XYZ file of C-alpha atoms in Angstrom:
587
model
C 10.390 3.678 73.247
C 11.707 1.216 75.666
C 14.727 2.282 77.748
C 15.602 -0.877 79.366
C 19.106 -1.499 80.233
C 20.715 -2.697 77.391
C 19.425 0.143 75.803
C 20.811 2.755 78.311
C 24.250 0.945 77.972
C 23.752 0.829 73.993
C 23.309 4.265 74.246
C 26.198 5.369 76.552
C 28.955 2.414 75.248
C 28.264 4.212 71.589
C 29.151 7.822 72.678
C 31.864 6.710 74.755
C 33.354 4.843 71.209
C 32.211 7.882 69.318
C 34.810 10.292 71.581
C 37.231 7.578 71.719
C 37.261 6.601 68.078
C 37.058 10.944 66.963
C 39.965 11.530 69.610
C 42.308 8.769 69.609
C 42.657 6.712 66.271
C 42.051 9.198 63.445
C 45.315 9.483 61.500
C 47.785 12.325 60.779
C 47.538 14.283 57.880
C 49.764 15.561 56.184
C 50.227 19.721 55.979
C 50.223 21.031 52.808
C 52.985 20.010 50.341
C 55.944 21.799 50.615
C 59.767 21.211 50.209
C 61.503 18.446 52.185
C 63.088 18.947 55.470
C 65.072 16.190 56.274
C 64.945 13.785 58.834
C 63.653 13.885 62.273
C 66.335 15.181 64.367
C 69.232 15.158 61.681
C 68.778 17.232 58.145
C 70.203 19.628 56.208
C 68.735 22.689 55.270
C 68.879 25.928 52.891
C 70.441 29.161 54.171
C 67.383 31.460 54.091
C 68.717 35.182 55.416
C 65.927 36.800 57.474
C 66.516 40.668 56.454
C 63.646 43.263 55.298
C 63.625 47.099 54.967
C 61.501 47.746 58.713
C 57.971 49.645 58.426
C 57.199 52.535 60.058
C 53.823 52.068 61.520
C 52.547 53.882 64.096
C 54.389 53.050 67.915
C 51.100 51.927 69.674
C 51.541 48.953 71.531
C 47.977 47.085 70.874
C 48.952 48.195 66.955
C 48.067 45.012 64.722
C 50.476 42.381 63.684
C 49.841 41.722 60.214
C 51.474 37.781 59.460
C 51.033 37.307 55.482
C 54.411 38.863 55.582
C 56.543 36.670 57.724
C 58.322 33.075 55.873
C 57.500 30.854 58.729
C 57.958 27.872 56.865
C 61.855 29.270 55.773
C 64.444 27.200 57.775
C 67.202 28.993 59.697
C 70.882 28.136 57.951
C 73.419 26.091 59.101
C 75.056 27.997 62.363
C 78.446 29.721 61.185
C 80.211 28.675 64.688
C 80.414 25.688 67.092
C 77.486 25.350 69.463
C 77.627 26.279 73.052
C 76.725 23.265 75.225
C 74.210 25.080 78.649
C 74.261 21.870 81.132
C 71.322 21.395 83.478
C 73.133 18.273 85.618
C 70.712 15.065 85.916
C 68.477 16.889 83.388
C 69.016 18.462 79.912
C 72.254 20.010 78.021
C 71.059 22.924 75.421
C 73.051 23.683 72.514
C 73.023 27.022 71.446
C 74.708 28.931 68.313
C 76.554 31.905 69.801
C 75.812 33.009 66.516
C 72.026 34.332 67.553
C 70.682 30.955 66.196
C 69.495 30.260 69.266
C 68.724 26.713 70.889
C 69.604 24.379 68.079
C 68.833 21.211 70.494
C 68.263 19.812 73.665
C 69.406 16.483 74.585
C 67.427 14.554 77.836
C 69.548 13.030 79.857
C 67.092 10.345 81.498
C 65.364 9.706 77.919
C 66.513 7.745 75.138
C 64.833 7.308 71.265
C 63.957 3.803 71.662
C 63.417 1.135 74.487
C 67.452 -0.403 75.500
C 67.581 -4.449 74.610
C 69.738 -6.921 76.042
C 72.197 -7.155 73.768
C 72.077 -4.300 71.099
C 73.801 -1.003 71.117
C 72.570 1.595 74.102
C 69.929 3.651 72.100
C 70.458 7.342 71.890
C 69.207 9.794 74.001
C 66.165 12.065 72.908
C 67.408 15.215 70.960
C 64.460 17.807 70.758
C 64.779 20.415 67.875
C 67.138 21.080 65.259
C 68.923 24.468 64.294
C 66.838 24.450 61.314
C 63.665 25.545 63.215
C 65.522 26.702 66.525
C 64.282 27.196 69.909
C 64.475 30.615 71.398
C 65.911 32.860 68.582
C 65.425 36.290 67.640
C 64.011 36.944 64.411
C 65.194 39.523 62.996
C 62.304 39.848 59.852
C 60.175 42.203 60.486
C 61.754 43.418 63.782
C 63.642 45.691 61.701
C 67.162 44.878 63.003
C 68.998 44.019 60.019
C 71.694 42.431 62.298
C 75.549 41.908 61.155
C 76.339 38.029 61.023
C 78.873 38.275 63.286
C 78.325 37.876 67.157
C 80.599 38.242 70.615
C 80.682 36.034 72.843
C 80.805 38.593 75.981
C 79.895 35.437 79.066
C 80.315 32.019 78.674
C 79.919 29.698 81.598
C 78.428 26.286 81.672
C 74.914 27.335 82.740
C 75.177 30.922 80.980
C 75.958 32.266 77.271
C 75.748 36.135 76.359
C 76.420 37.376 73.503
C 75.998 40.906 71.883
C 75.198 41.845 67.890
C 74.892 45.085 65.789
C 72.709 46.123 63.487
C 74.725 46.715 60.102
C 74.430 50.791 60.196
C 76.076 50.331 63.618
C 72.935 52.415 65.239
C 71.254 49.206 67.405
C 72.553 46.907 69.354
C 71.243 43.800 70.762
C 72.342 41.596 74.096
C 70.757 37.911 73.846
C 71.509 35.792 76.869
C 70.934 32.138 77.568
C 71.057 30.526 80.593
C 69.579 27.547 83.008
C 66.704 28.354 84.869
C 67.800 26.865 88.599
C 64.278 27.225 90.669
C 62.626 25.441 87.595
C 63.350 21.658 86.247
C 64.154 21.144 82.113
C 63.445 25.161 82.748
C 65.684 28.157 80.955
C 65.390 31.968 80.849
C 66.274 33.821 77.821
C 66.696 37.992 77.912
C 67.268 40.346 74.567
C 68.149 43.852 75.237
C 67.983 46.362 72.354
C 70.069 49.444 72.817
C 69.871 52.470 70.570
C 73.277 53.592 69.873
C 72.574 56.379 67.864
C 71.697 59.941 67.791
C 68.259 59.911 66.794
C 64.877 57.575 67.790
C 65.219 53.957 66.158
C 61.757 52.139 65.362
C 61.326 48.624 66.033
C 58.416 47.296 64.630
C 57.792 44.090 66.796
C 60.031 41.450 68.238
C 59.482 38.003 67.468
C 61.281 34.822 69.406
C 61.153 31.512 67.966
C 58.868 29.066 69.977
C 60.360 25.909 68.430
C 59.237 23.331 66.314
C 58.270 19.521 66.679
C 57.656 16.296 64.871
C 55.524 13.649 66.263
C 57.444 10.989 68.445
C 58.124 7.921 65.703
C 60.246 5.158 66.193
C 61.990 3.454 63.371
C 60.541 0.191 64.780
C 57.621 -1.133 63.431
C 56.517 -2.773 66.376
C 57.219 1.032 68.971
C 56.113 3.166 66.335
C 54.571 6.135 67.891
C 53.860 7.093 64.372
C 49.556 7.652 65.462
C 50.431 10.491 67.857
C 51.027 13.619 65.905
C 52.243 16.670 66.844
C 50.387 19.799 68.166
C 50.792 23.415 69.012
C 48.621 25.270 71.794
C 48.470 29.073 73.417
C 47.143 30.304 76.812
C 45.768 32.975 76.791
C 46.612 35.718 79.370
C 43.734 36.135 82.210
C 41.509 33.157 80.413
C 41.480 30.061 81.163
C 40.739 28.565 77.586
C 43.441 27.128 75.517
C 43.611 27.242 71.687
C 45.033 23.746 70.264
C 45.905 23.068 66.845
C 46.968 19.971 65.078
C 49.407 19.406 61.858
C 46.238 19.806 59.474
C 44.609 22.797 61.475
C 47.775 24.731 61.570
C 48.543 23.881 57.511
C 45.144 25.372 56.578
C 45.134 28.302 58.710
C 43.509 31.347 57.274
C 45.006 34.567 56.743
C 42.082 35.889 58.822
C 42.813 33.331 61.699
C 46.510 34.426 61.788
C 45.819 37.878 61.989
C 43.487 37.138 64.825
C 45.966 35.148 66.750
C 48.555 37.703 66.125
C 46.885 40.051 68.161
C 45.620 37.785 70.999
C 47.265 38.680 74.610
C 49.090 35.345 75.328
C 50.071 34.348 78.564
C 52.386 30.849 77.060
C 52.883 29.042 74.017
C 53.997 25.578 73.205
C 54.816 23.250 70.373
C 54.790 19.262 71.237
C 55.029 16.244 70.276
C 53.396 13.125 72.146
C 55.873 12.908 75.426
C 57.898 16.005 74.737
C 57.725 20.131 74.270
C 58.945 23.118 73.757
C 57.045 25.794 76.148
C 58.119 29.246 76.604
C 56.231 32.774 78.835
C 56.699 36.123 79.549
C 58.007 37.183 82.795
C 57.154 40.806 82.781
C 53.974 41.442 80.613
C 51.949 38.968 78.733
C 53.285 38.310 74.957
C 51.563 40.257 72.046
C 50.339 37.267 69.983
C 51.470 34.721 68.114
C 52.620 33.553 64.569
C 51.821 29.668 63.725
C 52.361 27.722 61.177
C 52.607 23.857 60.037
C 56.251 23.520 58.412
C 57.459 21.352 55.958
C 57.326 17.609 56.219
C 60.056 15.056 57.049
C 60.881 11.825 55.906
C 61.491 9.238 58.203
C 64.150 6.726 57.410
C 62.727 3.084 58.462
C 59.140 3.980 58.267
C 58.525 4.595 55.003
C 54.623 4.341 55.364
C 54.294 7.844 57.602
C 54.769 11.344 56.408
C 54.654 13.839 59.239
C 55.156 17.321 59.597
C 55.656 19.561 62.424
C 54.330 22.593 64.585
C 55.857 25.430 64.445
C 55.315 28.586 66.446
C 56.593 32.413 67.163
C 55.997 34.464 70.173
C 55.536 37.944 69.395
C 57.217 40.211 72.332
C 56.042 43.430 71.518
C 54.390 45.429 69.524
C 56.043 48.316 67.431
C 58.341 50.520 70.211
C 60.288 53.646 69.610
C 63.813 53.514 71.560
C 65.142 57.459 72.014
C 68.965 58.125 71.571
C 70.852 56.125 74.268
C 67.670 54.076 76.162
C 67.614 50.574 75.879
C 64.548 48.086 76.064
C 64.800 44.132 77.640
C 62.079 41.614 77.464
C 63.061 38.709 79.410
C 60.731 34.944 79.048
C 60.952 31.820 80.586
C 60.991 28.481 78.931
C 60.410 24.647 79.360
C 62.073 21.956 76.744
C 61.648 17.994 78.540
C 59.131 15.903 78.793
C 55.236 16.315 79.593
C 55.626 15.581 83.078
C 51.818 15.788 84.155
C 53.227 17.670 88.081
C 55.944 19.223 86.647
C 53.480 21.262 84.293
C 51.096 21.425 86.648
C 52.880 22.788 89.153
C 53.554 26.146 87.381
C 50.327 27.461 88.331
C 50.037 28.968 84.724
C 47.535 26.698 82.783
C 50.604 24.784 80.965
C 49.493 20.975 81.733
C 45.918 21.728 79.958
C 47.986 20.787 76.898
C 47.604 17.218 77.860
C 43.884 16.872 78.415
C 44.027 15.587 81.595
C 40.766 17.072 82.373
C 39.252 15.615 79.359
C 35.324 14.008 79.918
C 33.566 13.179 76.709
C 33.579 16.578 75.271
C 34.182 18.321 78.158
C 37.059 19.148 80.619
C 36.010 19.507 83.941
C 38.572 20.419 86.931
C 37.624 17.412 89.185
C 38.649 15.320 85.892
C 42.211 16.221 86.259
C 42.107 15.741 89.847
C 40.911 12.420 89.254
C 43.542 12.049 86.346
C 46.142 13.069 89.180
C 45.093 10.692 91.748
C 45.034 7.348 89.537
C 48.553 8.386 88.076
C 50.057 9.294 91.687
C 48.319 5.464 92.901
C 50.261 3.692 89.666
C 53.324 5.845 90.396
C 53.389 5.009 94.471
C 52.414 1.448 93.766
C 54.565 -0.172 90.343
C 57.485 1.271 93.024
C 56.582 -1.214 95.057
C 57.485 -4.024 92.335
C 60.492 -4.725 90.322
C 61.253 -2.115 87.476
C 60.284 -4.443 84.670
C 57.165 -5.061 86.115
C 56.619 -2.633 87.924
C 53.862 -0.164 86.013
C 51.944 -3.498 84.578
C 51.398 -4.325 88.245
C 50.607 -1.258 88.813
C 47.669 -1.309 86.829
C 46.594 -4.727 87.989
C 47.018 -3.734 91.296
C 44.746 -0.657 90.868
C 42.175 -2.140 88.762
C 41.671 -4.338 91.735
C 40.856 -1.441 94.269
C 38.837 0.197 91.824
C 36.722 -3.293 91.381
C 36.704 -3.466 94.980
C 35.611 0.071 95.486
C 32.024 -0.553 93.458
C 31.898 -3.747 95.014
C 29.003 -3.140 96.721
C 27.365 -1.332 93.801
C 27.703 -4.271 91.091
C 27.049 -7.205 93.558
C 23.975 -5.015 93.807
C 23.540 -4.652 90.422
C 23.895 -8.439 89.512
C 21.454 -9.458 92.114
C 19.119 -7.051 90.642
C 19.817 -8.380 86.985
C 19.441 -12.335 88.260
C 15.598 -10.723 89.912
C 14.695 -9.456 86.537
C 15.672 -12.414 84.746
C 13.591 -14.468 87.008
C 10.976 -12.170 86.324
C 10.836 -12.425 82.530
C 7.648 -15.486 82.217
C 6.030 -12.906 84.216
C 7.107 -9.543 82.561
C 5.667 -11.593 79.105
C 2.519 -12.364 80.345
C 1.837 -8.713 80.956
C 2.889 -7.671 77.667
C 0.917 -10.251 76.248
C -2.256 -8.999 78.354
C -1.913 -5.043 78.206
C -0.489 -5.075 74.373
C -3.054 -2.877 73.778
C -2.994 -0.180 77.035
C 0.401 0.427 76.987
C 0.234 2.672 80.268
C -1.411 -0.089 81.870
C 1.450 -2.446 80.601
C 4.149 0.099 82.044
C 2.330 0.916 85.728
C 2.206 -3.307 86.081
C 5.452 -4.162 85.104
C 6.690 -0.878 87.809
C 4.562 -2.270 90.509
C 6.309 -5.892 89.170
C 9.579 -4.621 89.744
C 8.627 -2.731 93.183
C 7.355 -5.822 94.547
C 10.294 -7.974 94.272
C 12.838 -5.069 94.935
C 14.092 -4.793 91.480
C 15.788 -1.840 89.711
C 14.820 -1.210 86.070
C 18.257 0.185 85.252
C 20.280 -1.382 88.637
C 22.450 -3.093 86.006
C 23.542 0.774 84.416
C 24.544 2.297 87.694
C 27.713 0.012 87.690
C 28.930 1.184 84.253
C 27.850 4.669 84.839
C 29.611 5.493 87.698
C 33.032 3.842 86.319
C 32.755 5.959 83.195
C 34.608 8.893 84.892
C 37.271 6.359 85.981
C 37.687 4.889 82.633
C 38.272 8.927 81.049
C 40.924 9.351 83.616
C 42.666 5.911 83.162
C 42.828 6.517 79.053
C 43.702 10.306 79.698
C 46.890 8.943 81.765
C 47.447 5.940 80.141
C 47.355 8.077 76.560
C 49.698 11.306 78.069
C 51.840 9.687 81.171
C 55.338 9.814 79.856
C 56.031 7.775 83.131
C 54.515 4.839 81.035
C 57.021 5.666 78.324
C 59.179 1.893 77.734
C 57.470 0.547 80.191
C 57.098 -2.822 79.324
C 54.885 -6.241 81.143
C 55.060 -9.452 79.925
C 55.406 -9.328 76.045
C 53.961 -6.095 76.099
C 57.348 -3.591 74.480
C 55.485 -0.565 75.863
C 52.412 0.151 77.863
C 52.243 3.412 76.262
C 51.818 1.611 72.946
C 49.481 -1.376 71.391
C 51.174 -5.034 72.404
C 52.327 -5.752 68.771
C 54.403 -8.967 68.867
C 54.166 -9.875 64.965
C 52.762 -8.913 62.094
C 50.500 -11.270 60.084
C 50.663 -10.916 57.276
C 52.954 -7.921 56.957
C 50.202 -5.381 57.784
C 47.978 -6.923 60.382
C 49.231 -7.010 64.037
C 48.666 -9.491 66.584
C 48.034 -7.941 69.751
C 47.220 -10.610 72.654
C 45.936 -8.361 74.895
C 43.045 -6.931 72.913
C 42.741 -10.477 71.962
C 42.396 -11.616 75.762
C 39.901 -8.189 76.771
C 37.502 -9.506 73.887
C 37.476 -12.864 75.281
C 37.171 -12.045 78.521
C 34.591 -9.862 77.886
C 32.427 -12.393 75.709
C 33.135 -14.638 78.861
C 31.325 -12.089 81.355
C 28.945 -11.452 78.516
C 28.118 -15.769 78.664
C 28.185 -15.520 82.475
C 26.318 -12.863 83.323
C 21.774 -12.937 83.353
C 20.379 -11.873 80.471
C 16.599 -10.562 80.375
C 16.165 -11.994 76.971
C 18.224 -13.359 74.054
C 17.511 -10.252 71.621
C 19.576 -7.904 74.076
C 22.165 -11.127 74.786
C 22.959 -10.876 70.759
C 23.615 -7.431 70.947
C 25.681 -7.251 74.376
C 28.021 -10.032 72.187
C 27.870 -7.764 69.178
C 29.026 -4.883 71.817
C 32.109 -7.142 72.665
C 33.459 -7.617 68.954
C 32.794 -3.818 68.641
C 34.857 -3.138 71.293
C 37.966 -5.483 70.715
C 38.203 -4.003 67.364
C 38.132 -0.269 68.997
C 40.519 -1.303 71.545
C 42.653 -3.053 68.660
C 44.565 -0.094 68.644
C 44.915 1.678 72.078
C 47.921 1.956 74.473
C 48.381 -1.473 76.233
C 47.983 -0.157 79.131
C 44.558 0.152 78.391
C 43.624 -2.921 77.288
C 45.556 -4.557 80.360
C 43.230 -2.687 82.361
C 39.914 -3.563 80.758
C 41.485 -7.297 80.383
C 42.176 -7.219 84.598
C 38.601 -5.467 84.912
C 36.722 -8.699 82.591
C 37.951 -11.087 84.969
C 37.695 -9.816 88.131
C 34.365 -9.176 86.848
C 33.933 -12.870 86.208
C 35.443 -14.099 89.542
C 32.421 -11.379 90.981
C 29.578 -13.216 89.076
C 30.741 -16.601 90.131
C 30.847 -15.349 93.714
C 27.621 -13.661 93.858
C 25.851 -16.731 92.310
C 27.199 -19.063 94.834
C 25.788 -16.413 97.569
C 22.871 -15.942 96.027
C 22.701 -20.156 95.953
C 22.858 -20.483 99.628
C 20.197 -17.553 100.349
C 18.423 -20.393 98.514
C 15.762 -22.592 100.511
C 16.682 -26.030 100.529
C-alpha cells in the first residue's frame, strides 16, 4: 500500500470527522413516551403524594437499594405555600417551598433566556428547574417518613430557611434547612435531621434527596436555537476517577439491572445539565449511597414546534437503611451547585465536577494535558477579547489567537511547504522510477528513499503540520462547544459564537451560514494554492474541502471563524514562502 501524504491526511481528516460527526451533530431522541409535562420552565403538573407503608429490611448500611419501586417519573404537586426567595447578591436567588418541596427554581442574575436587541423588550433571566421536578427535596417514598403536609417555618433570613415536619403518628421528626453557601459561588448547603421522638427504635429505610431535573437549553428563535444540545446526567464516583454519563435516550432505556447497579455505587457527586447550565449536588460527611436516574417526561416547547425534548432527572441516595433509638437523632448535610458550567469554577472544586464538560476530550480519549490545554486556549480568548470592545470582543479573540497559534508552527509548515514544492519538483523523476522498477517493487521504494534523501525531502513533511495542530483543534472545539463565556457572544452577523451563523433560511429549512460558506472557500483556495504531487491526490484534497464545509455546516461559529482565520493565514503563508523560495532562485 502506498502511504504517501495525502493518504496519511485521508486517513487522519476521516477519524477526526468520524469523532466529530458521532459526538457533535447526532440528534436528540426522544425518551420513551410518556405524559406531557409542560413547558420548559413554566407548566402545570398533577399532585402525585409520595407516601408508602416503609420496609423493614435489615439496618446494614451497604444493604441494596432496590429502584423498580420508586415513581421517578411522578411530578411533585403544586407547593401549598408561597416560596421563600434565598438571595446570593450578584449571583443567584433560590426559591424554595417552606413546604419541604424544596428548590422549586433558581433564577441567574448575570444570564438571560435569549440574546438582548436594540429595541425589543429586556429578555428574561435564566430560571433553572421547576417545582415539578425540584431541586434538593426530601423524598419521602421509600424513606418511610410518611410526613404531615404541614411544615414550620422555625428560621427565615434572606440567605437561610429552616423548617421542621412530623411524621403523621407524631413519632419522627425531620429539620430541613436551606441556605447560601458563602465560601462557594452559585453554591448552597442543604442539612435534614431526623429525630426519633418516640419510645421505641424507628426504621428508616434510605433517604433520598432530589438531584434536580433539566431540559436542554432551546430558544424559541429559530435562528439561537440551542435545540442540538440535549441534556445529560453524570455521577462521580467516590475514590475513582471515572465518570458515568448518560444522555436523554440512555437514561429512558435504562435497565432494571443497570439501576440496581447504580443504586448501590459509592458516589462521590451527581449532576443533571443542560448545555450551559446544572444542577450539582455532594456529600460533605461520607460519600452518597447511590443513585436513582431516570429520563422524565417530555416537554413541549412553544415556538419550536419541530423539537421534542425531555429531561434528566436524578436522586441521590443518602443512606442506606438506619435504625434511630428512642430520643437520637441522625443529620446528613450535602453541598450543592445550580449556575452555569463555568469551566474554573468547576474545576476549582478539586472533586472531579468539570469532567462533565469534556474538556479533556481527544478523539476517544481524555487525557489530563487535554484539559490543560483546553484551559490555556480559553484563559488566552478570555485575557485577550478583554482587550477589545464587548461586541467584538470574543470574535477577536479568536482571530487574534488563531494568529499566534499560526505563528507558533510557523517554522514547522514553512518547512513543510518547502518540502511539498521539492517533491513536486521531483514528480518527472519519481515516474520514471516507477516506470523502470514496476516490477521490483523494493527496488522502486529504496530509489525513490535515496530520491528523497538526496534532495532533503520528507515523505510525510507535509503531515507533521496537521498532526501536531490536531491536539489544538480538540481543545478549540472542546471550548468553543462547552465555554458558557461564548454564550451571546456575537461578531459581525454572527448572533452567537456558541451557535452556527444562521442569518436566513432558504427555503424555510435550509440555513445560510456565511461562515462555513467562507471556511470552504478558503479552504478550496489553499487547496488551488498549495503543490500538489499529482492531480489524483489534488481531486481528492478538493473532495476533502466539500466534505468538510458540509461537516462544519453545523458547528458553533466560533469554530468555523477559526478554521476560516486559519485558511487564510494559511494562504498569506504559501504566497510568502513562494516568493522566498523565488529569490533562493538563481537568476
Amino acid at each position: 500500500m502506498k502511504y504517501d501524504k495525502v493518504t496519511i491526511i485521508g486517513v487522519t481528516a476521516c477519524v477526526l470527522a468520524f469523532f466529530l460527526m458521532a459526538y457533535f451533530l447526532p440528534r436528540p431522541t426522544r425518551p420513551a413516551p410518556q405524559p406531557d409535562a409542560g413547558e420548559q420552565q413554566v407548566g402545570t403538573t398533577t399532585p402525585a403524594p409520595e407516601t408508602t407503608t416503609p420496609a423493614a429490611p435489615a439496618p446494614t448500611p451497604a444493604a441494596p437499594v432496590a429502584p423498580a419501586p420508586l415513581s421517578l417519573r411522578e411530578p411533585w404537586p403544586a407547593p401549598s405555600q408561597p416560596p421563600v426567595a434565598l438571595v446570593r447578591p450578584d449571583e443567584a436567588v433560590a426559591m424554595v417551598a417552606p413546604d419541604g418541596g424544596g428548590i422549586a427554581e433558581v433564577v441567574l442574575d448575570h444570564y438571560v433566556q435569549d440574546k438582548p436587541q436594540r429595541g425589543k423588550t429586556p429578555p428574561e433571566k435564566v430560571v433553572l428547574g421547576h417545582y415539578d421536578y425540584p431541586f434538593l427535596a426530601l423524598v419521602q417514598d421509600p424513606a418511610g417518613l410518611n410526613l404531615d403536609s404541614g411544615a414550620t417555618v422555625t428560621s427565615q433570613t434572606e440567605t437561610e430557611l429552616t423548617i421542621t415536619r412530623q411524621s403523621t403518628d407524631k413519632r419522627l421528626q425531620v429539620t430541613e434547612t436551606w441556605a447560601t453557601f458563602p465560601e462557594g459561588t452559585y453554591e448552597w448547603r442543604y442539612t435534614v435531621t431526623v429525630s426519633n421522638l418516640g419510645d421505641s427504635s424507628q426504621l428508616l429505610p434510605g433517604l433520598r434527596l432530589e438531584a434536580g431535573a433539566l431540559p436542554p437549553s432551546v430558544s424559541p428563535n429559530r435562528k439561537a436555537s440551542r435545540g442540538e444540545a440535549a441534556g445529560g446526567a453524570a455521577i462521580g464516583l467516590f475514590n475513582e476517577s471515572k465518570t458515568h454519563s448518560f444522555d436523554l435516550k440512555s437514561l429512558s432505556k435504562l435497565s432494571l439491572e443497570k439501576q440496581s447497579e447504580l443504586a448501590m455505587l459509592p458516589t462521590q457527586w451527581t449532576a443533571v445539565h443542560s448545555k450551559y447550565f446544572l444542577f450539582a449536588l455532594w456529600s460533605f460527611d461520607q460519600p452518597l449511597v447511590g443513585v436513582d436516574a431516570s429520563a422524565v417526561p417530555s416537554i413541549h416547547q412553544e415556538g419550536v414546534p419541530t423539537h421534542e425534548y425531555g429531561r434528566c432527572r436524578l436522586r441521590a441516595i443518602l443512606s442506606g437503611p438506619v435504625t434511630l433509638p428512642p430520643g437520637e437523632s441522625k443529620t446528613w448535610t450535602v453541598g450543592a451547585y445550580a449556575g452555569p458550567k463555568n469551566y474554573h469554577r468547576l474545576h476549582g472544586m478539586k472533586n472531579g465536577l468539570d469532567t462533565i464538560m469534556d474538556m479533556n476530550r481527544f478523539f476517544f480519549w481524555r487525557p489530563a494535558w487535554m484539559g490543560f490545554l483546553s484551559r490555556v486556549l480559553l484563559d488566552g480568548m478570555v485575557w485577550i477579547s478583554g482587550l477589545f470592545p464587548a461586541s467584538i470582543g470574543w470574535g477577536m479573540g479568536i482571530i487574534c489567537l488563531t494568529l499566534l497559534v499560526k505563528l507558533l508552527f510557523w517554522p514547522l509548515s514553512h518547512k513543510s511547504t518547502v518540502s511539498m514544492r521539492r517533491m513536486q519538483a521531483l514528480q518527472p523523476q519519481l515516474k520514471e522510477l516507477r516506470e523502470k522498477y514496476k516490477d521490483d517493487p523494493t527496488k522502486m521504494y529504496r530509489k525513490q528513499q535515496e530520491l528523497f534523501k538526496e534532495h532533503k525531502v520528507s515523505q510525510f513533511g507535509g503531515c507533521l503540520p496537521m498532526l501536531f495542530q490536531i491536539p489544538v483543534f480538540f481543545a478549540l472545539f472542546n471550548t468553543f462547544r462547552n465555554a458558557v463565556e461564548l454564550r451571546h457572544a456575537g461578531f459581525l452577523w454572527a448572533f452567537d459564537l456558541s451557535m452556527p451563523d444562521t442569518l436566513a433560511f432558504s427555503p424555510s429549512f435550509l440555513p445560510i451560514r456565511p461562515l462555513a460558506l467562507l471556511m470552504g472557500a478558503t479552504m478550496y483556495w489553499q487547496q488551488k494554492i498549495t503543490p500538489s504531487p499529482d492531480p489524483q491526490q489534488a481531486k481528492m484534497m478538493n473532495m476533502m474541502t466539500v466534505f468538510f464545509m458540509v461537516l462544519f455546516y453545523g458547528m458553533p461559529s466560533a469554530l468555523t471563524l477559526y478554521m476560516t482565520v486559519n485558511y487564510v493565514l494559511g494562504i498569506l503563508q504559501t504566497i510568502i514562502t513562494r516568493k522566498l523560495e523565488a529569490r533562493k532562485q538563481p537568476a
